[in-house]
mmCIF file of C-alpha atoms in Angstrom:
data_model
loop_
_atom_site.group_PDB
_atom_site.id
_atom_site.type_symbol
_atom_site.label_atom_id
_atom_site.label_comp_id
_atom_site.label_asym_id
_atom_site.label_seq_id
_atom_site.Cartn_x
_atom_site.Cartn_y
_atom_site.Cartn_z
ATOM 1 C CA MET A 147 4.566 -34.461 -8.838
ATOM 2 C CA LYS A 148 7.278 -36.356 -6.969
ATOM 3 C CA THR A 149 6.339 -34.522 -3.755
ATOM 4 C CA VAL A 150 2.672 -35.426 -4.150
ATOM 5 C CA ILE A 151 3.482 -39.106 -4.728
ATOM 6 C CA THR A 152 5.830 -39.144 -1.738
ATOM 7 C CA ALA A 153 3.217 -37.485 0.492
ATOM 8 C CA PHE A 154 0.535 -39.923 -0.689
ATOM 9 C CA ALA A 155 2.777 -42.957 -0.125
ATOM 10 C CA SER A 156 3.772 -41.707 3.334
ATOM 11 C CA GLY A 157 0.150 -41.151 4.307
ATOM 12 C CA LEU A 158 -0.823 -44.551 2.954
ATOM 13 C CA VAL A 159 1.912 -46.338 4.917
ATOM 14 C CA PHE A 160 1.002 -44.373 8.065
ATOM 15 C CA GLY A 161 -2.704 -45.167 7.690
ATOM 16 C CA LEU A 162 -2.067 -48.839 7.000
ATOM 17 C CA GLY A 163 0.216 -48.983 10.029
ATOM 18 C CA LEU A 164 -2.529 -47.519 12.199
ATOM 19 C CA ILE A 165 -5.085 -49.980 10.862
ATOM 20 C CA LEU A 166 -2.792 -53.028 11.173
ATOM 21 C CA SER A 167 -1.748 -52.088 14.718
ATOM 22 C CA GLY A 168 -5.363 -51.709 15.765
ATOM 23 C CA MET A 169 -4.995 -48.040 16.675
ATOM 24 C CA THR A 170 -8.142 -47.199 14.721
ATOM 25 C CA ASP A 171 -10.100 -49.111 17.367
ATOM 26 C CA PRO A 172 -11.139 -46.511 19.973
ATOM 27 C CA SER A 173 -11.525 -49.193 22.641
ATOM 28 C CA LYS A 174 -7.755 -49.893 22.489
ATOM 29 C CA VAL A 175 -6.953 -46.225 22.972
ATOM 30 C CA ILE A 176 -9.449 -45.825 25.806
ATOM 31 C CA GLY A 177 -8.065 -49.036 27.340
ATOM 32 C CA PHE A 178 -4.589 -47.482 27.290
ATOM 33 C CA LEU A 179 -5.886 -44.406 29.095
ATOM 34 C CA ASP A 180 -7.787 -46.465 31.688
ATOM 35 C CA LEU A 181 -4.987 -46.986 34.190
ATOM 36 C CA ALA A 182 -7.314 -47.947 37.056
ATOM 37 C CA GLY A 183 -9.526 -50.287 35.049
ATOM 38 C CA ASN A 184 -9.073 -52.552 32.050
ATOM 39 C CA PHE A 185 -5.623 -51.239 31.014
ATOM 40 C CA ASN A 186 -4.443 -52.180 27.510
ATOM 41 C CA PRO A 187 -0.728 -51.449 26.780
ATOM 42 C CA ALA A 188 -1.085 -51.865 22.986
ATOM 43 C CA LEU A 189 -0.820 -48.130 22.291
ATOM 44 C CA ALA A 190 2.371 -47.846 24.353
ATOM 45 C CA LEU A 191 3.909 -50.689 22.340
ATOM 46 C CA VAL A 192 2.969 -48.974 19.066
ATOM 47 C CA MET A 193 4.521 -45.714 20.322
ATOM 48 C CA ILE A 194 7.714 -47.509 21.366
ATOM 49 C CA GLY A 195 7.920 -49.100 17.924
ATOM 50 C CA ALA A 196 7.367 -45.722 16.242
ATOM 51 C CA ILE A 197 10.242 -43.975 18.023
ATOM 52 C CA PRO A 198 13.108 -45.579 16.048
ATOM 53 C CA VAL A 199 11.201 -45.164 12.778
ATOM 54 C CA ALA A 200 10.632 -41.458 13.483
ATOM 55 C CA ALA A 201 14.238 -40.979 14.606
ATOM 56 C CA LEU A 202 15.481 -42.484 11.344
ATOM 57 C CA ALA A 203 13.069 -40.360 9.300
ATOM 58 C CA PHE A 204 14.210 -37.159 11.037
ATOM 59 C CA ARG A 205 17.847 -38.092 10.505
ATOM 60 C CA ILE A 206 17.254 -38.674 6.779
ATOM 61 C CA ALA A 207 15.194 -35.478 6.458
ATOM 62 C CA ALA A 208 17.917 -33.418 8.159
ATOM 63 C CA ARG A 209 20.412 -34.486 5.454
ATOM 64 C CA ARG A 210 18.201 -33.458 2.557
ATOM 65 C CA PRO A 211 18.952 -30.226 0.696
ATOM 66 C CA THR A 212 15.472 -28.864 1.404
ATOM 67 C CA ALA A 213 15.165 -27.437 4.877
ATOM 68 C CA LEU A 214 13.474 -29.358 7.646
ATOM 69 C CA HIS A 215 11.210 -26.825 9.363
ATOM 70 C CA LEU A 216 10.660 -27.566 13.021
ATOM 71 C CA PRO A 217 8.616 -25.341 15.323
ATOM 72 C CA GLU A 218 10.666 -22.511 16.754
ATOM 73 C CA ALA A 219 8.357 -21.635 19.643
ATOM 74 C CA ARG A 220 9.569 -22.973 22.966
ATOM 75 C CA LYS A 221 7.159 -21.086 25.220
ATOM 76 C CA ILE A 222 4.369 -22.884 27.062
ATOM 77 C CA ASP A 223 1.473 -20.485 26.783
ATOM 78 C CA ARG A 224 -2.292 -20.427 27.214
ATOM 79 C CA ARG A 225 -2.979 -21.495 23.614
ATOM 80 C CA LEU A 226 -0.683 -24.512 23.914
ATOM 81 C CA LEU A 227 -2.234 -25.602 27.212
ATOM 82 C CA LEU A 228 -5.810 -25.154 25.955
ATOM 83 C CA GLY A 229 -4.980 -27.034 22.760
ATOM 84 C CA ALA A 230 -3.395 -29.892 24.683
ATOM 85 C CA LEU A 231 -6.352 -30.017 27.058
ATOM 86 C CA THR A 232 -8.826 -30.084 24.175
ATOM 87 C CA PHE A 233 -6.834 -32.758 22.341
ATOM 88 C CA GLY A 234 -6.557 -34.909 25.458
ATOM 89 C CA ALA A 235 -10.236 -34.562 26.316
ATOM 90 C CA GLY A 236 -11.270 -35.499 22.786
ATOM 91 C CA TRP A 237 -8.849 -38.403 22.756
ATOM 92 C CA GLY A 238 -10.081 -39.697 26.102
ATOM 93 C CA VAL A 239 -13.781 -39.329 25.317
ATOM 94 C CA ALA A 240 -13.807 -40.503 21.706
ATOM 95 C CA GLY A 241 -10.745 -42.756 21.630
ATOM 96 C CA TYR A 242 -9.550 -41.068 18.439
ATOM 97 C CA CYS A 243 -6.797 -38.652 17.583
ATOM 98 C CA PRO A 244 -6.498 -37.121 14.098
ATOM 99 C CA GLY A 245 -4.402 -39.802 12.339
ATOM 100 C CA PRO A 246 -6.411 -42.844 13.407
ATOM 101 C CA ALA A 247 -9.685 -40.963 12.887
ATOM 102 C CA LEU A 248 -8.765 -40.201 9.277
ATOM 103 C CA ALA A 249 -7.623 -43.803 8.715
ATOM 104 C CA SER A 250 -10.904 -45.003 10.246
ATOM 105 C CA LEU A 251 -12.858 -43.128 7.594
ATOM 106 C CA ALA A 252 -11.810 -45.940 5.228
ATOM 107 C CA THR A 253 -13.923 -48.371 7.260
ATOM 108 C CA GLY A 254 -17.028 -46.207 6.885
ATOM 109 C CA GLY A 255 -17.777 -45.965 10.610
ATOM 110 C CA SER A 256 -20.052 -43.123 11.646
ATOM 111 C CA ASP A 257 -18.097 -42.494 14.868
ATOM 112 C CA ALA A 258 -14.973 -41.595 12.900
ATOM 113 C CA LEU A 259 -16.989 -39.409 10.545
ATOM 114 C CA ILE A 260 -18.510 -37.492 13.462
ATOM 115 C CA PHE A 261 -15.090 -37.095 15.090
ATOM 116 C CA VAL A 262 -13.483 -35.831 11.860
ATOM 117 C CA ALA A 263 -16.365 -33.404 11.268
ATOM 118 C CA ALA A 264 -15.961 -32.051 14.811
ATOM 119 C CA MET A 265 -12.185 -31.854 14.340
ATOM 120 C CA VAL A 266 -12.541 -29.881 11.100
ATOM 121 C CA GLY A 267 -15.116 -27.638 12.785
ATOM 122 C CA GLY A 268 -12.678 -26.953 15.615
ATOM 123 C CA MET A 269 -9.941 -26.136 13.123
ATOM 124 C CA LEU A 270 -12.227 -23.685 11.333
ATOM 125 C CA ILE A 271 -13.177 -22.021 14.627
ATOM 126 C CA ASP A 272 -9.475 -21.661 15.444
ATOM 127 C CA GLU A 273 -8.833 -20.073 12.033
ATOM 128 C CA VAL A 274 -11.614 -17.522 12.624
ATOM 129 C CA ILE A 275 -10.314 -16.704 16.114
ATOM 130 C CA GLU A 276 -6.747 -16.326 14.819
ATOM 131 C CA ALA A 277 -7.877 -14.074 11.948
ATOM 132 C CA ARG A 278 -9.713 -11.823 14.418
ATOM 133 C CA ARG A 279 -6.722 -11.786 16.762
ATOM 134 C CA ASN A 280 -4.386 -10.831 13.896
ATOM 135 C CA ARG A 281 -6.716 -8.028 12.751
ATOM 136 C CA ARG A 282 -6.775 -6.566 16.267
ATOM 137 C CA SER A 283 -3.000 -6.625 16.604
ATOM 138 C CA THR A 284 -2.383 -4.805 13.309
#
């Protein structure tokens, strides 16, 4: 139960931080990506502010008795590049990435709902592809 409460509180703080910083507003994200037009540095400032918080959280997590599991893969492969390309394209077109999109669901906007539905659909497609790939390799 303690783990569930901690996860809920962490998600709540993260979501509130996204809302308060304005990162649930797609126009701010698109403005950050528009280097040649109406550039908005707000997202960069939020990222800079998040770095020390994340560094502290990783330091605390590393000292805990339960293991901190970080990805072991270090190879840049086709899947990684395609995933990054898909993420970046979705981010640039919609102005959402997963965290802010989920936080935006609280406001009831249809754009966020459509984005989250598409995101879940993409995750399901990936699961199906991975299951087929694993069946072929065994």
